[in-house]
mmCIF file of C-alpha atoms (C1' of nucleotides) in Angstrom:
data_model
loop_
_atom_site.group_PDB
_atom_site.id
_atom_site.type_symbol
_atom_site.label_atom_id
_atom_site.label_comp_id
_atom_site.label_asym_id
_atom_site.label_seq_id
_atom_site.Cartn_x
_atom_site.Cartn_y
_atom_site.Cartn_z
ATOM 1 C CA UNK A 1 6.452 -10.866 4.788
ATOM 2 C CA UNK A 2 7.186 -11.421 0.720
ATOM 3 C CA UNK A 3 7.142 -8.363 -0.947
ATOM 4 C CA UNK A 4 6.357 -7.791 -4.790
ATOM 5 C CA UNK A 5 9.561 -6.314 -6.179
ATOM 6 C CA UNK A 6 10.415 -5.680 -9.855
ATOM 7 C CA UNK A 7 12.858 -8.033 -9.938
ATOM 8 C CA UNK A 8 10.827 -11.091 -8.480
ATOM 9 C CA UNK A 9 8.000 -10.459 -10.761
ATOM 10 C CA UNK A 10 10.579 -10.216 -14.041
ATOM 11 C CA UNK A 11 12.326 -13.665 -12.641
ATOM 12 C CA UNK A 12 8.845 -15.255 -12.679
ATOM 13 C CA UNK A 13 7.358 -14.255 -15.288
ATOM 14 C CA UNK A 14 10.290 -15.808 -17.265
ATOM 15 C CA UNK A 15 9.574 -19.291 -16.014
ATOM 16 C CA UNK A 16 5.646 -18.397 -16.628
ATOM 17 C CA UNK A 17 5.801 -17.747 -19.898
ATOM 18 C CA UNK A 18 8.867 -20.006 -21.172
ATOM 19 C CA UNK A 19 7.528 -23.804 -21.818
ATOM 20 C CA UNK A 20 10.311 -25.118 -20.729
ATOM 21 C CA UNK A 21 12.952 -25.480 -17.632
ATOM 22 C CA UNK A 22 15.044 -23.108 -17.070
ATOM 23 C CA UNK A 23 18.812 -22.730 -16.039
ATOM 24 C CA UNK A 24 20.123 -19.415 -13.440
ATOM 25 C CA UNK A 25 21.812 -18.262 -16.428
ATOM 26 C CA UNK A 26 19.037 -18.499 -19.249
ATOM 27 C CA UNK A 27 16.730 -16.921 -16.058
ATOM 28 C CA UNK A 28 19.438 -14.539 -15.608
ATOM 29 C CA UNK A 29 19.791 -13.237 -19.018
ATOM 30 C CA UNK A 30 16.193 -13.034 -19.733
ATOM 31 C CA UNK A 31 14.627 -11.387 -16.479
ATOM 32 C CA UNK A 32 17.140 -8.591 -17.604
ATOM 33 C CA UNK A 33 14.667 -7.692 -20.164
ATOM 34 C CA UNK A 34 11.927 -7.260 -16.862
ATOM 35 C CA UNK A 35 14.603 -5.755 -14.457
ATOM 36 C CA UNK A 36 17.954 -4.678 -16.207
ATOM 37 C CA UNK A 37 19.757 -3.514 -13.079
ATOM 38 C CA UNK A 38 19.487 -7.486 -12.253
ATOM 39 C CA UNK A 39 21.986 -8.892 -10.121
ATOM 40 C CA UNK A 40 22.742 -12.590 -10.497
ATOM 41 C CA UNK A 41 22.720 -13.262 -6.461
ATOM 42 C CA UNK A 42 18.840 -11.877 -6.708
ATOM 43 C CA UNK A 43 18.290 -14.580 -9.281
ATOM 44 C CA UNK A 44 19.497 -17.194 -6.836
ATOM 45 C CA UNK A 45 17.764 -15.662 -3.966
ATOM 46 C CA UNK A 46 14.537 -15.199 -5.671
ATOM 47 C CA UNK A 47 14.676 -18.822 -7.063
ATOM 48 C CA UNK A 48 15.293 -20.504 -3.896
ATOM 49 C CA UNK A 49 12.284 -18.236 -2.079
ATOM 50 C CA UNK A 50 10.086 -19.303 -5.047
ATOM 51 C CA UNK A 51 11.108 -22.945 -4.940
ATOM 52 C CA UNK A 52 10.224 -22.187 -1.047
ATOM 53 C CA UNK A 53 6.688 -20.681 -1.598
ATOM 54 C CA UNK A 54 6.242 -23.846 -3.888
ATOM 55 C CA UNK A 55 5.672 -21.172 -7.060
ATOM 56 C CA UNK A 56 9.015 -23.372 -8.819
ATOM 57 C CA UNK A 57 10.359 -26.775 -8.723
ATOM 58 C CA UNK A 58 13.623 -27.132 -8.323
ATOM 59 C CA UNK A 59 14.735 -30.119 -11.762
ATOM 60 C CA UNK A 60 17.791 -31.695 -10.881
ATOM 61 C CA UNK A 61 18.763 -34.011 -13.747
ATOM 62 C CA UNK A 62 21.917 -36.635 -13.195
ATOM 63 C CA UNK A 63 24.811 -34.893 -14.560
ATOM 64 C CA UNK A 64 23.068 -31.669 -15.674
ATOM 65 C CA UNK A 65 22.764 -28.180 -14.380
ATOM 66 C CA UNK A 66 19.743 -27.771 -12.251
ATOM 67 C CA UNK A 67 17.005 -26.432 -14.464
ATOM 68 C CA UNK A 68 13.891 -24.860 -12.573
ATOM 69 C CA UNK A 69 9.753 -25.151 -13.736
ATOM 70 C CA UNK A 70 6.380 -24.392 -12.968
ATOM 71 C CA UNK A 71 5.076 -26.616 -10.679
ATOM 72 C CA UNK A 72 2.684 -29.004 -12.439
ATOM 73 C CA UNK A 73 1.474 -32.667 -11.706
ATOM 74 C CA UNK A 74 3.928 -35.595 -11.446
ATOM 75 C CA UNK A 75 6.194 -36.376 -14.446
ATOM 76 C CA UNK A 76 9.242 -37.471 -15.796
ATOM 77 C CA UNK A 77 11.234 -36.008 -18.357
ATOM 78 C CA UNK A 78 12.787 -37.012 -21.646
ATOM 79 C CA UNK A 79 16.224 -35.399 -22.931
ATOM 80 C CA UNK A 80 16.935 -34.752 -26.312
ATOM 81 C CA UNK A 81 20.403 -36.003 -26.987
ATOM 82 C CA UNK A 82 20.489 -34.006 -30.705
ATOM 83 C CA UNK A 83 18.149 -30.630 -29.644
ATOM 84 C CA UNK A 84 19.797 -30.946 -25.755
ATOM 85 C CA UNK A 85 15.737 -29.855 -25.213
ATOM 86 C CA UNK A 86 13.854 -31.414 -21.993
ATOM 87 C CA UNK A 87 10.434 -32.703 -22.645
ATOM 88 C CA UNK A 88 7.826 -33.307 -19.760
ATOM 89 C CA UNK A 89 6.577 -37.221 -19.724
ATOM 90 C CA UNK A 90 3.029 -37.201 -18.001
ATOM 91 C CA UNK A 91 2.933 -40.653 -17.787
ATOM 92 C CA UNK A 92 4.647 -42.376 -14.889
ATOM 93 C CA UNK A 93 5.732 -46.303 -14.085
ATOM 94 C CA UNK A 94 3.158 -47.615 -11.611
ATOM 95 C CA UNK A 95 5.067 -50.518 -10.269
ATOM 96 C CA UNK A 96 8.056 -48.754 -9.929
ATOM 97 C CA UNK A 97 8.542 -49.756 -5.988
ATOM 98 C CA UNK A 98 7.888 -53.613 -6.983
ATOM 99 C CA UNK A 99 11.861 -53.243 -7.786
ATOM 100 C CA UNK A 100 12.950 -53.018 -4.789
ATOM 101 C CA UNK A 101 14.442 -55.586 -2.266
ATOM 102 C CA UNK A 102 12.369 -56.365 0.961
ATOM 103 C CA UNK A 103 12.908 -53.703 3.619
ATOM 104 C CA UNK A 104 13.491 -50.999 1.854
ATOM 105 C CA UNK A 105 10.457 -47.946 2.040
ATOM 106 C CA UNK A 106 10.360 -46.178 -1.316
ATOM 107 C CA UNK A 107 9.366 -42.465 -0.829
ATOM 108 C CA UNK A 108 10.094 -40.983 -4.530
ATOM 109 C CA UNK A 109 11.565 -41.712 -7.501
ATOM 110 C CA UNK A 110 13.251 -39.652 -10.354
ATOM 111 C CA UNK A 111 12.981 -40.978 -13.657
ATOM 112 C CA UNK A 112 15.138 -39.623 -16.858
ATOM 113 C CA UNK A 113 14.601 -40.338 -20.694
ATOM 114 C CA UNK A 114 17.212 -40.099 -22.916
ATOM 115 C CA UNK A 115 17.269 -40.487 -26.961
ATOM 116 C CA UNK A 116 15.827 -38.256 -30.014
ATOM 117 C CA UNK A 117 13.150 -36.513 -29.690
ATOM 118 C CA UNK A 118 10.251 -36.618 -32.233
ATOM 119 C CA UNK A 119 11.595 -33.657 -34.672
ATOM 120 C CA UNK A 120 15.179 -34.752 -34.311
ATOM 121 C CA UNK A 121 14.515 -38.641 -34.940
ATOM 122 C CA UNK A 122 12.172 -37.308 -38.289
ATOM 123 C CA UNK A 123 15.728 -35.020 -39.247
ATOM 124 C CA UNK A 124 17.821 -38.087 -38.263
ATOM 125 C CA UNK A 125 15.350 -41.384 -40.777
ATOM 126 C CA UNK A 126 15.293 -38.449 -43.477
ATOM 127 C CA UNK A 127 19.215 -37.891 -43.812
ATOM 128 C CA UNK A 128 19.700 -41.583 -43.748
ATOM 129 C CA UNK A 129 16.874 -42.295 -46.241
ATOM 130 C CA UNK A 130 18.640 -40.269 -49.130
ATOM 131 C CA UNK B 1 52.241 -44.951 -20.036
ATOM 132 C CA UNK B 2 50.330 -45.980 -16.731
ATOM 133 C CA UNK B 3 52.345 -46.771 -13.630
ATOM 134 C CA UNK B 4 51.211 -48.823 -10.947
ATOM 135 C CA UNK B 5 51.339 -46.302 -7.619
ATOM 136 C CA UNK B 6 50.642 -47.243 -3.849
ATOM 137 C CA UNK B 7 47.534 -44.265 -4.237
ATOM 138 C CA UNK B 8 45.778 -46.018 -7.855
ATOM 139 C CA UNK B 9 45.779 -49.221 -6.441
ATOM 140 C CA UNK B 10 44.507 -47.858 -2.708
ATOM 141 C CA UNK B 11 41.786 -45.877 -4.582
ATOM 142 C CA UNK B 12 41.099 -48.567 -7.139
ATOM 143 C CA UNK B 13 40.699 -51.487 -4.252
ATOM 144 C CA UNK B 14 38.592 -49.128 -2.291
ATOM 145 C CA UNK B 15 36.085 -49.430 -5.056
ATOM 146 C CA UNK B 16 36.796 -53.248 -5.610
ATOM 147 C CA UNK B 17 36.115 -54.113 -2.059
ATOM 148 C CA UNK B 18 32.626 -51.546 -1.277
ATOM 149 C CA UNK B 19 29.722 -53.402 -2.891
ATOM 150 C CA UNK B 20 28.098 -49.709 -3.746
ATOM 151 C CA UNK B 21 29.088 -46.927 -5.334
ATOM 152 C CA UNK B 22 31.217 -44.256 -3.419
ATOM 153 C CA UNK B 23 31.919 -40.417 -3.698
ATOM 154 C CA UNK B 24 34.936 -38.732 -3.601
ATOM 155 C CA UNK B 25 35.126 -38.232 -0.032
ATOM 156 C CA UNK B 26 34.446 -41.867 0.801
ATOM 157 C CA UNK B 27 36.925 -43.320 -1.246
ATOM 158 C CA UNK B 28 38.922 -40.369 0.043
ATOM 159 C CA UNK B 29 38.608 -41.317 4.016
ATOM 160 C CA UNK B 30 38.843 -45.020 2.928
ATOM 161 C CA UNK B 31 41.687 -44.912 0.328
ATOM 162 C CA UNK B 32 43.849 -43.450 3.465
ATOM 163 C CA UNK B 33 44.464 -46.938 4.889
ATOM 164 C CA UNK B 34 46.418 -48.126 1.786
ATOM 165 C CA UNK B 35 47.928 -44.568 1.528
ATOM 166 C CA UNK B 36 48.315 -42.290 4.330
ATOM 167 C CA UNK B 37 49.873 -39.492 2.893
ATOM 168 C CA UNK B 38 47.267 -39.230 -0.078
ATOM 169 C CA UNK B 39 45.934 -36.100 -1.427
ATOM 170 C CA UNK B 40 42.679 -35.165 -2.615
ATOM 171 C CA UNK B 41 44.020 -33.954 -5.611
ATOM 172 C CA UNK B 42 45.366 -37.174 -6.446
ATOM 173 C CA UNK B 43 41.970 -39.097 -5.440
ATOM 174 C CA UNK B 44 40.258 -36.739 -8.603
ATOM 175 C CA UNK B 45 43.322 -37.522 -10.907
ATOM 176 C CA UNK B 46 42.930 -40.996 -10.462
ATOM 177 C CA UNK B 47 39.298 -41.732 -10.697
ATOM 178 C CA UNK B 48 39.127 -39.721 -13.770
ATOM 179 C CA UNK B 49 41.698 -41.553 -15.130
ATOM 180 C CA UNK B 50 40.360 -44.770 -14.014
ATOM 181 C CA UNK B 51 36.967 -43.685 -15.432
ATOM 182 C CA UNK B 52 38.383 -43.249 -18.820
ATOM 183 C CA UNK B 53 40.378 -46.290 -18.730
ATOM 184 C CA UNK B 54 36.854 -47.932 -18.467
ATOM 185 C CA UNK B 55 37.588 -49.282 -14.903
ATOM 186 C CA UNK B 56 35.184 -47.139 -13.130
ATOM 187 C CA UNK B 57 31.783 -45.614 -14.086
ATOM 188 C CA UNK B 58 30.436 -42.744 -12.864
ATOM 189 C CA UNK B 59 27.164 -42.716 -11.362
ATOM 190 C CA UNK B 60 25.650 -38.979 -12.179
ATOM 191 C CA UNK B 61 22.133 -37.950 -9.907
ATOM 192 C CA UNK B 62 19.933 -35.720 -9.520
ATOM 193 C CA UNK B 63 20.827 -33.281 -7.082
ATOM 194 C CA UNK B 64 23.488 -35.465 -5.440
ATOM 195 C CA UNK B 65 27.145 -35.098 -5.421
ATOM 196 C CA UNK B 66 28.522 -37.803 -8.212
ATOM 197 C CA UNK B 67 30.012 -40.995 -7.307
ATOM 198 C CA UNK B 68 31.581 -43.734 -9.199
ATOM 199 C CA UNK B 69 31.499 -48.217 -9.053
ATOM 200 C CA UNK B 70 32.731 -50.491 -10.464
ATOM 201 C CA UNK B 71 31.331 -51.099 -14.154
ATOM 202 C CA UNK B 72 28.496 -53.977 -13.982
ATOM 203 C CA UNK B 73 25.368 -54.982 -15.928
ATOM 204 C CA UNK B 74 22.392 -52.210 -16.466
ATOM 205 C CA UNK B 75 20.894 -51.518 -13.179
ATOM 206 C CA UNK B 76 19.649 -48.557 -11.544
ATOM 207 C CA UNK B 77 20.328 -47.039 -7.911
ATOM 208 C CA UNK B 78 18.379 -46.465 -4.493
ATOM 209 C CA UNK B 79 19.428 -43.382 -2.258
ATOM 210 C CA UNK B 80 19.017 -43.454 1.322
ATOM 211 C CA UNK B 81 17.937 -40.178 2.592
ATOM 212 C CA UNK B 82 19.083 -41.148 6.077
ATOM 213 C CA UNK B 83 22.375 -41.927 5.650
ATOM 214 C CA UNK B 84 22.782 -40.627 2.080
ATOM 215 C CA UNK B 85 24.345 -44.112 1.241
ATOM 216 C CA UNK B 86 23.483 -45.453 -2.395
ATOM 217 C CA UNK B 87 22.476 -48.849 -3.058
ATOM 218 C CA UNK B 88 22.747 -50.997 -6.584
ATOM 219 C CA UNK B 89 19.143 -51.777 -7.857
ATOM 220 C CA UNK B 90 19.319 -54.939 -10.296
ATOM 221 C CA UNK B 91 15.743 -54.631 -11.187
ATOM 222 C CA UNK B 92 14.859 -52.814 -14.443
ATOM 223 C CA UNK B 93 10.921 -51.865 -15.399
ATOM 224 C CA UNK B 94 10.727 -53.448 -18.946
ATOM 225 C CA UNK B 95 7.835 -51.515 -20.203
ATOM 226 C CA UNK B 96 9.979 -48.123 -19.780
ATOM 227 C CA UNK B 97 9.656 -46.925 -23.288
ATOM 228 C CA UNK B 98 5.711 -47.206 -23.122
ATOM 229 C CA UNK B 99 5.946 -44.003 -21.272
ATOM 230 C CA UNK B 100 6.879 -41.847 -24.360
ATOM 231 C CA UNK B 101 4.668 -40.397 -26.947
ATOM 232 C CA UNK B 102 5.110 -41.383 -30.714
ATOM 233 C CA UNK B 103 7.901 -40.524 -32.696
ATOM 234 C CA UNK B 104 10.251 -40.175 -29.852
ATOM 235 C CA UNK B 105 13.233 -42.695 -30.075
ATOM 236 C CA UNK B 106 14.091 -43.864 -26.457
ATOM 237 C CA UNK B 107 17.996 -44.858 -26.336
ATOM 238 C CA UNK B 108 18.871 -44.742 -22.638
ATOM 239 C CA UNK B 109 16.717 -44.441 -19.104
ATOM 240 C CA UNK B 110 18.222 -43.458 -15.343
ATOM 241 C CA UNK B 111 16.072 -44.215 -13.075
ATOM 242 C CA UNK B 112 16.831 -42.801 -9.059
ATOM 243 C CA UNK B 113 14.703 -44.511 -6.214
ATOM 244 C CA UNK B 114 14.600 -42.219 -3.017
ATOM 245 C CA UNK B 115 13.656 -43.207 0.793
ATOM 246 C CA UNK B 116 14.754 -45.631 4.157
ATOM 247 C CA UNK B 117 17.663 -48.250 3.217
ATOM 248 C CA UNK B 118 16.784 -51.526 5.368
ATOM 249 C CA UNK B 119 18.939 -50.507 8.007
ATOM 250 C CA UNK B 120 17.802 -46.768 8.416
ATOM 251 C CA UNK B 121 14.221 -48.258 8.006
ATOM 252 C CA UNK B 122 14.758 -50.746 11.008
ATOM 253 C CA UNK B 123 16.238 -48.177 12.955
ATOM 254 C CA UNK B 124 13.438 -45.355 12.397
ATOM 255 C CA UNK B 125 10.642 -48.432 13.708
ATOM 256 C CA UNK B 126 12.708 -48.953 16.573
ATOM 257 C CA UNK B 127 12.313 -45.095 17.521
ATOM 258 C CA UNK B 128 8.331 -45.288 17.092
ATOM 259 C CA UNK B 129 7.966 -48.410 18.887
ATOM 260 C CA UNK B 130 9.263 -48.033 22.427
ATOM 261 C "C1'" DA C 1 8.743 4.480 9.446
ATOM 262 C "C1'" DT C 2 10.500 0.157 9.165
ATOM 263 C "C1'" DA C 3 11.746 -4.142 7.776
ATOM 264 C "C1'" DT C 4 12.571 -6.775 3.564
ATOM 265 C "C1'" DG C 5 14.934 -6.829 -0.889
ATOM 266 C "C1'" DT C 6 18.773 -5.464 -3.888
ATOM 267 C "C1'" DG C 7 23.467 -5.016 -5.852
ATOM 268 C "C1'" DC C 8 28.046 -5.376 -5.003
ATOM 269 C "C1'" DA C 9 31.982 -7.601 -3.466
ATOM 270 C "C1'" DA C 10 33.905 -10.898 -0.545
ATOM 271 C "C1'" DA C 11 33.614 -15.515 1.256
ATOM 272 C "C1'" DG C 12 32.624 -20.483 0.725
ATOM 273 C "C1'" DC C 13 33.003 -25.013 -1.427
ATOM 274 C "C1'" DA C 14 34.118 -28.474 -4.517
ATOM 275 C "C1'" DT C 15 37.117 -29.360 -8.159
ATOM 276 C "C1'" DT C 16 41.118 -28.416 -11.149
ATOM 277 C "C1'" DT C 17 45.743 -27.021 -12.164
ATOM 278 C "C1'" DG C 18 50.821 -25.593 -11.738
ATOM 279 C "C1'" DC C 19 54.886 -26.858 -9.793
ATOM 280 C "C1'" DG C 20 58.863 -28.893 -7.567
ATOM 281 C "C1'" DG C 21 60.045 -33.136 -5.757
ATOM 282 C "C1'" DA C 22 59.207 -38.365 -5.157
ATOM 283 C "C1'" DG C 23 58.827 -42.725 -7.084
ATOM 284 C "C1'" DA C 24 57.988 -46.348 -10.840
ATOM 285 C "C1'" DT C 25 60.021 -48.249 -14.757
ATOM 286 C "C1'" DA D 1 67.922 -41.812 -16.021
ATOM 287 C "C1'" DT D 2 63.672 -40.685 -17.378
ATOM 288 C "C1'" DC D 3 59.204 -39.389 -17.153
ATOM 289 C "C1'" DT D 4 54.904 -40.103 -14.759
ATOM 290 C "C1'" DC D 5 52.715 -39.296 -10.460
ATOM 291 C "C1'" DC D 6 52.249 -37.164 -5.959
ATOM 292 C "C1'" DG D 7 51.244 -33.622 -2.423
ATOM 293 C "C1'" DC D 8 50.766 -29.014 -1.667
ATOM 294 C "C1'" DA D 9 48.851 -24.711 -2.477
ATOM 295 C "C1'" DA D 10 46.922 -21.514 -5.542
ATOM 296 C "C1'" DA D 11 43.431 -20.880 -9.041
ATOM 297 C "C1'" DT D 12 38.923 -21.824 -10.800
ATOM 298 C "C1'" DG D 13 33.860 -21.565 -11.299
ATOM 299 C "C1'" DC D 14 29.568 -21.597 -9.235
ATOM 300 C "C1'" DT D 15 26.792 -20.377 -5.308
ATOM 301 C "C1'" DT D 16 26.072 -18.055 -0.917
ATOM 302 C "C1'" DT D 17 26.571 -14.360 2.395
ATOM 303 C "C1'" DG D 18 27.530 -9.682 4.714
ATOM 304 C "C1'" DC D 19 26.705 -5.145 4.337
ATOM 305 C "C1'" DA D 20 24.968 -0.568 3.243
ATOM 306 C "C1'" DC D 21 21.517 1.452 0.513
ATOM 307 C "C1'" DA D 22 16.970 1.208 -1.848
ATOM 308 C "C1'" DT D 23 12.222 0.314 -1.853
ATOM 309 C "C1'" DA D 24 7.592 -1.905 -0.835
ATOM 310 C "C1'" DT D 25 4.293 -1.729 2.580
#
DNA sequence: ATATGTGCAAAGCATTTGCGGAGAT
DNA sequence: ATCTCCGCAAATGCTTTGCACATAT
């Protein structure tokens, strides 16, 4: 049975209130605040029995650290090559299986973004506007 | 300068010769047949070198050990959760910056397909059939 | 009271690095 | 002959695990 412990609660609340995902270290250093004997194998633990309960989902982007979130509806997301920032992308390809060759069976699909993000591509047109 | 060793060319051909993308321990196992007394030091020294001679790309995803191929054309990749073997997708959605809200500049897009390969498919309808 | 959770330190794993010797030029 | 490259083994860096104590129920 899954207890309640001070520790659990600090780790998600973290995720809960930041807007973002999250890396074991930035969840590390900030559940501190909630639990500041914290040890960093009780972050791991306590991620990995959240991702189990279905409370987190694990986001594993190609060629970055794993990042965890909220669970919300299917997305995408969108990576800020100036800010490094992740962005969620509700919308979604519909046709995305229609690439595949015959006999393949599509079962999921992970979809990454990549370029400047709305504040940095307004700080990027202003520089070169000058 | 770059010498031409028994191991490069063993690891290099490896590559050459698999029409998909390979991880270390594959071209590892496979590069032992052109070089028996290779080390697996020598099979990271060499595709990183490779990779930044421009020979080889590396193919970073989500949640899955890296591999590297041969550098082609755009295209994306299929993963076989069977037999964890990754296939080249030549296929590209066109409409893939219609996804993004305004403002945001879209410069690059992975996109990971997950499921059965043919073969793994064919084998799994074989099971359920008799 | 008791069984799960925690913190610490040690163990795993994949990858990198230092080093003496082998091999390409 | 020289200098890069190789294989080995040790060193990393991140994650997991074993264990004894703490704590939620």
């Amino acid at each position: 049975m899954i207890r309640s412990t001070q520790q659990r609660k600090a780790i998600y609340d973290v995720l809960i209130d930041s807007g973002r995902p999250l890396s074991v270290n930035e969840i590390f250093e900030q559940a501190k605040n909630g639990a500041p004997t914290l040890g960093i194998a009780t972050v791991y633990r306590n991620i990995k029995a959240l991702q189990d309960e279905g409370k987190l989902n694990l986001v594993a982007l190609p060629g970055e650290s794993p990042r965890w979130e909220v669970p919300t509806e299917h997305h995408h997301h969108f990576l800020c090559r100036t800010c490094d920032r992740l962005f969620e992308i509700r919308n979604c390809p519909t046709n995305i299986g229609s690439l595949l060759p015959d006999g393949y069976v599509l079962e999921d699909h992970d979809i990454l973004l990549r370029g400047q993000c709305r504040d940095c591509a307004k700080r990027k047109s202003l520089k070169s506007d000058k």
